[in-house]
Amino acid sequence: MGNEKLSVSIFRGHIAILAANIIFGVNILISKLVMPEFVSAYAMAFFRTCGGAILFWMVSLLIKYEKVPIKDLALLALAALFGVLMNQMLFVKGLEYSSPIEAAIVVTFTPIFTMLLAAFFLKEPITFKKVGGVCLGLAGAVIMVLSGKNSSASGNIWGITLCLISGISYAIYLTAFRNLISRYKPVTIMKWMFLFSSMVSLPFLYGSVSEIDYANLPLKAYLELAYVVVGATFITYMLIPVAQKALRPTVLSVYNYVQPITTALLALILGMDSFTWVKALAAALVFLGVYVVTQSKSKAQLDAERNIKR
């Protein structure tokens, strides 16, 4: 019975993180459409943090209250710094200065950072299988991005750097706070993280929001903003803790390679790009890389094998 529950939890974790990264992949394109023509990067960050806080607190009223001690609230505030504030604000600002192509490529480096940080924070082994899977996925993601019809990059170092730091902050969140996240329900975690993020960002970002000409915003812009806040913020950040409880950080992060695949498929659907066998190969490499990483052994498995040999 215990093994069955574990298998169901792991399966649920894979579905949750896959869904989250598909939504993130679409968000790269959606965010670029709405920024900076209709709203600035800082205004977008405001909508995400404050909108997320409102939605998570509304949902929390519908479930049983979960008490969080002061010590863990302080840790959640620190987790919010890396998992929400730095991750979101730096990414949207970097996306404003760079192209979706550059942002998609930079996102693919997050699993590498996560693998290294998991070894540091959680003592997770860096195995040949894990490195091989990460590299396979990285190769597939980069090939997919560069094979696009509009694959030219603007070469803005500032934008690329901000996206890179955003990826590192997300990797820190996945690894350093894994044990904390596993102790509480996703809604409890996120309502506090987004509340702390909103409190910190409100004084700095409100000015950008007040400058928007809401009366002249087209319906298209409102719908795109709704997708970013509800889909790419509320839903995804509800799914990520579900996956964090069941999967290792490197497995979680390797699903980032699904983002450029999603962006490319959306471009195909919208007629912005065409299908080629190179893209098919790239997609195959990504999913092969994800599979190989999931088959790599965790620290607990390697320790158990050593104990058996003794």
mmCIF file of C-alpha atoms in Angstrom, residues 2-238:
data_model
loop_
_atom_site.group_PDB
_atom_site.id
_atom_site.type_symbol
_atom_site.label_atom_id
_atom_site.label_comp_id
_atom_site.label_asym_id
_atom_site.label_seq_id
_atom_site.Cartn_x
_atom_site.Cartn_y
_atom_site.Cartn_z
ATOM 1 C CA GLY A 2 2.829 2.382 0.892
ATOM 2 C CA ASN A 3 4.586 1.785 -2.439
ATOM 3 C CA GLU A 4 1.321 2.387 -4.310
ATOM 4 C CA LYS A 5 0.817 5.734 -2.575
ATOM 5 C CA LEU A 6 4.413 6.691 -3.347
ATOM 6 C CA SER A 7 3.971 5.763 -7.022
ATOM 7 C CA VAL A 8 0.771 7.798 -7.264
ATOM 8 C CA SER A 9 2.498 10.761 -5.593
ATOM 9 C CA ILE A 10 5.450 10.558 -7.986
ATOM 10 C CA PHE A 11 3.132 10.275 -11.009
ATOM 11 C CA ARG A 12 1.130 13.268 -9.758
ATOM 12 C CA GLY A 13 4.382 15.179 -9.331
ATOM 13 C CA HIS A 14 5.444 14.507 -12.930
ATOM 14 C CA ILE A 15 2.049 15.607 -14.274
ATOM 15 C CA ALA A 16 2.092 18.753 -12.115
ATOM 16 C CA ILE A 17 5.562 19.933 -13.154
ATOM 17 C CA LEU A 18 4.927 19.053 -16.818
ATOM 18 C CA ALA A 19 1.716 21.107 -16.803
ATOM 19 C CA ALA A 20 3.457 24.012 -15.049
ATOM 20 C CA ASN A 21 6.233 24.164 -17.636
ATOM 21 C CA ILE A 22 3.810 23.966 -20.553
ATOM 22 C CA ILE A 23 2.011 26.985 -19.095
ATOM 23 C CA PHE A 24 5.365 28.747 -18.579
ATOM 24 C CA GLY A 25 6.301 27.999 -22.188
ATOM 25 C CA VAL A 26 3.175 29.706 -23.471
ATOM 26 C CA ASN A 27 3.798 32.553 -21.027
ATOM 27 C CA ILE A 28 7.140 33.438 -22.652
ATOM 28 C CA LEU A 29 5.283 34.326 -25.835
ATOM 29 C CA ILE A 30 2.275 35.927 -24.126
ATOM 30 C CA SER A 31 4.405 38.130 -21.860
ATOM 31 C CA LYS A 32 6.427 39.380 -24.822
ATOM 32 C CA LEU A 33 3.195 40.354 -26.612
ATOM 33 C CA VAL A 34 1.981 42.473 -23.718
ATOM 34 C CA MET A 35 5.374 43.999 -22.773
ATOM 35 C CA PRO A 36 6.393 46.730 -23.228
ATOM 36 C CA GLU A 37 3.646 47.849 -25.642
ATOM 37 C CA PHE A 38 0.878 47.834 -23.034
ATOM 38 C CA VAL A 39 2.552 47.439 -19.631
ATOM 39 C CA SER A 40 6.113 47.705 -18.365
ATOM 40 C CA ALA A 41 8.084 44.824 -16.892
ATOM 41 C CA TYR A 42 7.734 46.253 -13.389
ATOM 42 C CA ALA A 43 3.967 46.600 -13.797
ATOM 43 C CA MET A 44 3.818 42.989 -14.972
ATOM 44 C CA ALA A 45 5.769 41.887 -11.892
ATOM 45 C CA PHE A 46 3.313 43.851 -9.710
ATOM 46 C CA PHE A 47 0.296 42.170 -11.297
ATOM 47 C CA ARG A 48 1.856 38.750 -10.812
ATOM 48 C CA THR A 49 2.878 39.156 -7.164
ATOM 49 C CA CYS A 50 -0.201 41.039 -5.956
ATOM 50 C CA GLY A 51 -2.622 39.143 -8.180
ATOM 51 C CA GLY A 52 -1.140 35.856 -7.009
ATOM 52 C CA ALA A 53 -1.400 36.921 -3.353
ATOM 53 C CA ILE A 54 -5.092 37.823 -3.722
ATOM 54 C CA LEU A 55 -5.948 34.556 -5.478
ATOM 55 C CA PHE A 56 -4.026 32.331 -3.043
ATOM 56 C CA TRP A 57 -5.555 34.013 0.011
ATOM 57 C CA MET A 58 -9.051 33.714 -1.493
ATOM 58 C CA VAL A 59 -8.548 29.980 -2.054
ATOM 59 C CA SER A 60 -7.066 29.562 1.443
ATOM 60 C CA LEU A 61 -10.404 30.674 2.912
ATOM 61 C CA LEU A 62 -12.031 27.607 1.349
ATOM 62 C CA ILE A 63 -9.710 25.027 2.946
ATOM 63 C CA LYS A 64 -8.794 24.068 6.510
ATOM 64 C CA TYR A 65 -6.464 26.580 8.165
ATOM 65 C CA GLU A 66 -2.881 25.380 8.538
ATOM 66 C CA LYS A 67 -0.801 27.047 11.251
ATOM 67 C CA VAL A 68 2.761 27.993 10.358
ATOM 68 C CA PRO A 69 5.211 28.782 13.206
ATOM 69 C CA ILE A 70 7.155 32.060 13.181
ATOM 70 C CA LYS A 71 10.414 30.300 12.316
ATOM 71 C CA ASP A 72 8.924 28.765 9.180
ATOM 72 C CA LEU A 73 7.227 32.050 8.229
ATOM 73 C CA ALA A 74 10.679 33.644 8.233
ATOM 74 C CA LEU A 75 11.962 30.855 5.982
ATOM 75 C CA LEU A 76 8.958 31.289 3.663
ATOM 76 C CA ALA A 77 9.782 34.990 3.414
ATOM 77 C CA LEU A 78 13.310 34.024 2.330
ATOM 78 C CA ALA A 79 11.895 31.437 -0.090
ATOM 79 C CA ALA A 80 9.663 34.175 -1.538
ATOM 80 C CA LEU A 81 12.754 36.266 -2.257
ATOM 81 C CA PHE A 82 14.243 33.552 -4.480
ATOM 82 C CA GLY A 83 11.132 31.736 -5.716
ATOM 83 C CA VAL A 84 8.897 34.726 -6.475
ATOM 84 C CA LEU A 85 10.514 38.158 -6.230
ATOM 85 C CA MET A 86 13.880 37.596 -7.899
ATOM 86 C CA ASN A 87 12.607 34.852 -10.177
ATOM 87 C CA GLN A 88 9.645 36.800 -11.553
ATOM 88 C CA MET A 89 10.890 40.399 -11.451
ATOM 89 C CA LEU A 90 14.257 39.670 -13.021
ATOM 90 C CA PHE A 91 12.765 37.389 -15.668
ATOM 91 C CA VAL A 92 10.101 39.847 -16.870
ATOM 92 C CA LYS A 93 12.643 42.668 -16.871
ATOM 93 C CA GLY A 94 15.135 40.506 -18.748
ATOM 94 C CA LEU A 95 12.432 39.498 -21.236
ATOM 95 C CA GLU A 96 11.701 43.175 -21.858
ATOM 96 C CA TYR A 97 15.315 43.749 -22.943
ATOM 97 C CA SER A 98 15.871 40.440 -24.752
ATOM 98 C CA SER A 99 14.080 38.355 -27.355
ATOM 99 C CA PRO A 100 11.890 35.322 -26.541
ATOM 100 C CA ILE A 101 14.589 33.224 -28.231
ATOM 101 C CA GLU A 102 17.277 34.429 -25.829
ATOM 102 C CA ALA A 103 14.986 34.020 -22.816
ATOM 103 C CA ALA A 104 14.057 30.470 -23.864
ATOM 104 C CA ILE A 105 17.727 29.505 -24.238
ATOM 105 C CA VAL A 106 18.698 30.990 -20.863
ATOM 106 C CA VAL A 107 15.846 29.062 -19.191
ATOM 107 C CA THR A 108 17.483 25.823 -20.342
ATOM 108 C CA PHE A 109 20.488 26.439 -18.064
ATOM 109 C CA THR A 110 18.353 26.242 -14.891
ATOM 110 C CA PRO A 111 18.632 22.414 -14.622
ATOM 111 C CA ILE A 112 22.432 22.709 -14.623
ATOM 112 C CA PHE A 113 22.335 25.218 -11.761
ATOM 113 C CA THR A 114 19.818 23.038 -9.923
ATOM 114 C CA MET A 115 21.926 19.900 -10.278
ATOM 115 C CA LEU A 116 24.956 21.701 -8.822
ATOM 116 C CA LEU A 117 22.987 23.347 -6.009
ATOM 117 C CA ALA A 118 21.250 20.059 -5.127
ATOM 118 C CA ALA A 119 24.695 18.541 -4.632
ATOM 119 C CA PHE A 120 25.587 21.458 -2.328
ATOM 120 C CA PHE A 121 22.371 21.831 -0.300
ATOM 121 C CA LEU A 122 20.975 18.279 -0.347
ATOM 122 C CA LYS A 123 24.157 16.248 -0.982
ATOM 123 C CA GLU A 124 22.491 14.736 -4.061
ATOM 124 C CA PRO A 125 25.076 12.851 -6.168
ATOM 125 C CA ILE A 126 26.006 14.130 -9.622
ATOM 126 C CA THR A 127 25.876 10.846 -11.542
ATOM 127 C CA PHE A 128 26.829 10.175 -15.163
ATOM 128 C CA LYS A 129 23.201 9.375 -15.945
ATOM 129 C CA LYS A 130 22.016 12.652 -14.433
ATOM 130 C CA VAL A 131 24.647 14.707 -16.291
ATOM 131 C CA GLY A 132 23.876 12.849 -19.502
ATOM 132 C CA GLY A 133 20.152 13.487 -19.194
ATOM 133 C CA VAL A 134 20.640 17.190 -18.465
ATOM 134 C CA CYS A 135 22.971 17.542 -21.464
ATOM 135 C CA LEU A 136 20.585 15.674 -23.777
ATOM 136 C CA GLY A 137 17.718 17.915 -22.765
ATOM 137 C CA LEU A 138 19.872 21.015 -23.066
ATOM 138 C CA ALA A 139 20.941 20.033 -26.583
ATOM 139 C CA GLY A 140 17.368 19.372 -27.648
ATOM 140 C CA ALA A 141 16.049 22.631 -26.201
ATOM 141 C CA VAL A 142 18.768 24.757 -27.805
ATOM 142 C CA ILE A 143 18.318 23.012 -31.178
ATOM 143 C CA MET A 144 14.562 23.619 -30.989
ATOM 144 C CA VAL A 145 15.003 27.309 -30.221
ATOM 145 C CA LEU A 146 17.679 27.914 -32.866
ATOM 146 C CA SER A 147 15.769 26.019 -35.560
ATOM 147 C CA GLY A 148 12.880 28.466 -35.366
ATOM 148 C CA LYS A 149 11.985 30.654 -38.311
ATOM 149 C CA ASN A 150 12.585 33.770 -36.193
ATOM 150 C CA SER A 151 15.664 32.499 -34.402
ATOM 151 C CA SER A 152 17.769 35.646 -34.615
ATOM 152 C CA ALA A 153 18.650 37.124 -31.221
ATOM 153 C CA SER A 154 18.976 40.767 -30.286
ATOM 154 C CA GLY A 155 22.135 40.160 -28.304
ATOM 155 C CA ASN A 156 21.209 42.330 -25.312
ATOM 156 C CA ILE A 157 23.647 41.262 -22.585
ATOM 157 C CA TRP A 158 21.702 43.061 -19.827
ATOM 158 C CA GLY A 159 18.478 41.198 -20.633
ATOM 159 C CA ILE A 160 20.267 37.848 -20.889
ATOM 160 C CA THR A 161 22.049 38.453 -17.568
ATOM 161 C CA LEU A 162 18.776 39.240 -15.773
ATOM 162 C CA CYS A 163 17.158 36.070 -17.149
ATOM 163 C CA LEU A 164 20.215 34.084 -16.070
ATOM 164 C CA ILE A 165 20.097 35.405 -12.496
ATOM 165 C CA SER A 166 16.363 34.663 -12.469
ATOM 166 C CA GLY A 167 17.134 31.034 -13.352
ATOM 167 C CA ILE A 168 19.749 30.773 -10.608
ATOM 168 C CA SER A 169 17.327 32.175 -8.011
ATOM 169 C CA TYR A 170 14.708 29.602 -9.067
ATOM 170 C CA ALA A 171 17.297 26.822 -8.750
ATOM 171 C CA ILE A 172 18.105 28.020 -5.215
ATOM 172 C CA TYR A 173 14.393 27.946 -4.376
ATOM 173 C CA LEU A 174 13.997 24.375 -5.657
ATOM 174 C CA THR A 175 16.948 23.054 -3.660
ATOM 175 C CA ALA A 176 17.456 25.109 -0.507
ATOM 176 C CA PHE A 177 13.782 25.142 0.528
ATOM 177 C CA ARG A 178 12.720 21.636 -0.520
ATOM 178 C CA ASN A 179 12.342 20.344 3.044
ATOM 179 C CA LEU A 180 10.353 23.418 4.090
ATOM 180 C CA ILE A 181 7.958 23.129 1.137
ATOM 181 C CA SER A 182 7.261 19.457 1.879
ATOM 182 C CA ARG A 183 5.810 20.292 5.306
ATOM 183 C CA TYR A 184 2.781 22.323 4.195
ATOM 184 C CA LYS A 185 -0.062 22.391 1.688
ATOM 185 C CA PRO A 186 0.634 24.234 -1.604
ATOM 186 C CA VAL A 187 -1.960 26.926 -0.823
ATOM 187 C CA THR A 188 -0.459 27.576 2.618
ATOM 188 C CA ILE A 189 3.027 27.915 1.171
ATOM 189 C CA MET A 190 2.024 30.201 -1.661
ATOM 190 C CA LYS A 191 -0.339 32.480 0.231
ATOM 191 C CA TRP A 192 2.512 33.436 2.559
ATOM 192 C CA MET A 193 5.201 33.607 -0.124
ATOM 193 C CA PHE A 194 3.106 35.856 -2.352
ATOM 194 C CA LEU A 195 1.974 37.987 0.580
ATOM 195 C CA PHE A 196 5.595 38.642 1.560
ATOM 196 C CA SER A 197 6.498 39.312 -2.093
ATOM 197 C CA SER A 198 3.630 41.793 -2.456
ATOM 198 C CA MET A 199 4.560 43.645 0.727
ATOM 199 C CA VAL A 200 8.145 44.088 -0.476
ATOM 200 C CA SER A 201 7.341 44.940 -4.102
ATOM 201 C CA LEU A 202 4.323 47.243 -3.600
ATOM 202 C CA PRO A 203 6.256 50.409 -2.667
ATOM 203 C CA PHE A 204 8.658 49.983 -5.607
ATOM 204 C CA LEU A 205 6.283 48.825 -8.333
ATOM 205 C CA TYR A 206 3.060 50.747 -7.672
ATOM 206 C CA GLY A 207 4.272 53.769 -9.639
ATOM 207 C CA SER A 208 4.603 51.670 -12.807
ATOM 208 C CA VAL A 209 1.052 50.373 -12.398
ATOM 209 C CA SER A 210 -0.452 53.828 -11.849
ATOM 210 C CA GLU A 211 1.041 55.065 -15.134
ATOM 211 C CA ILE A 212 -0.918 52.568 -17.275
ATOM 212 C CA ASP A 213 -3.682 54.032 -19.445
ATOM 213 C CA TYR A 214 -6.324 51.447 -18.544
ATOM 214 C CA ALA A 215 -9.092 53.133 -20.532
ATOM 215 C CA ASN A 216 -7.223 52.611 -23.785
ATOM 216 C CA LEU A 217 -5.987 49.068 -23.119
ATOM 217 C CA PRO A 218 -7.487 46.705 -25.722
ATOM 218 C CA LEU A 219 -9.376 43.573 -24.663
ATOM 219 C CA LYS A 220 -6.470 41.537 -26.043
ATOM 220 C CA ALA A 221 -4.092 43.073 -23.484
ATOM 221 C CA TYR A 222 -6.489 42.347 -20.605
ATOM 222 C CA LEU A 223 -6.812 38.726 -21.697
ATOM 223 C CA GLU A 224 -3.036 38.369 -21.954
ATOM 224 C CA LEU A 225 -2.607 39.850 -18.473
ATOM 225 C CA ALA A 226 -5.261 37.470 -17.149
ATOM 226 C CA TYR A 227 -3.331 34.525 -18.585
ATOM 227 C CA VAL A 228 -0.089 35.708 -16.966
ATOM 228 C CA VAL A 229 -1.671 36.252 -13.534
ATOM 229 C CA VAL A 230 -4.110 33.338 -13.375
ATOM 230 C CA GLY A 231 -2.345 30.783 -15.569
ATOM 231 C CA ALA A 232 1.391 31.484 -15.383
ATOM 232 C CA THR A 233 1.312 32.596 -11.735
ATOM 233 C CA PHE A 234 -1.596 31.213 -9.704
ATOM 234 C CA ILE A 235 -1.990 27.808 -11.386
ATOM 235 C CA THR A 236 1.719 27.130 -11.937
ATOM 236 C CA TYR A 237 2.722 28.095 -8.396
ATOM 237 C CA MET A 238 -0.035 25.829 -7.106
#
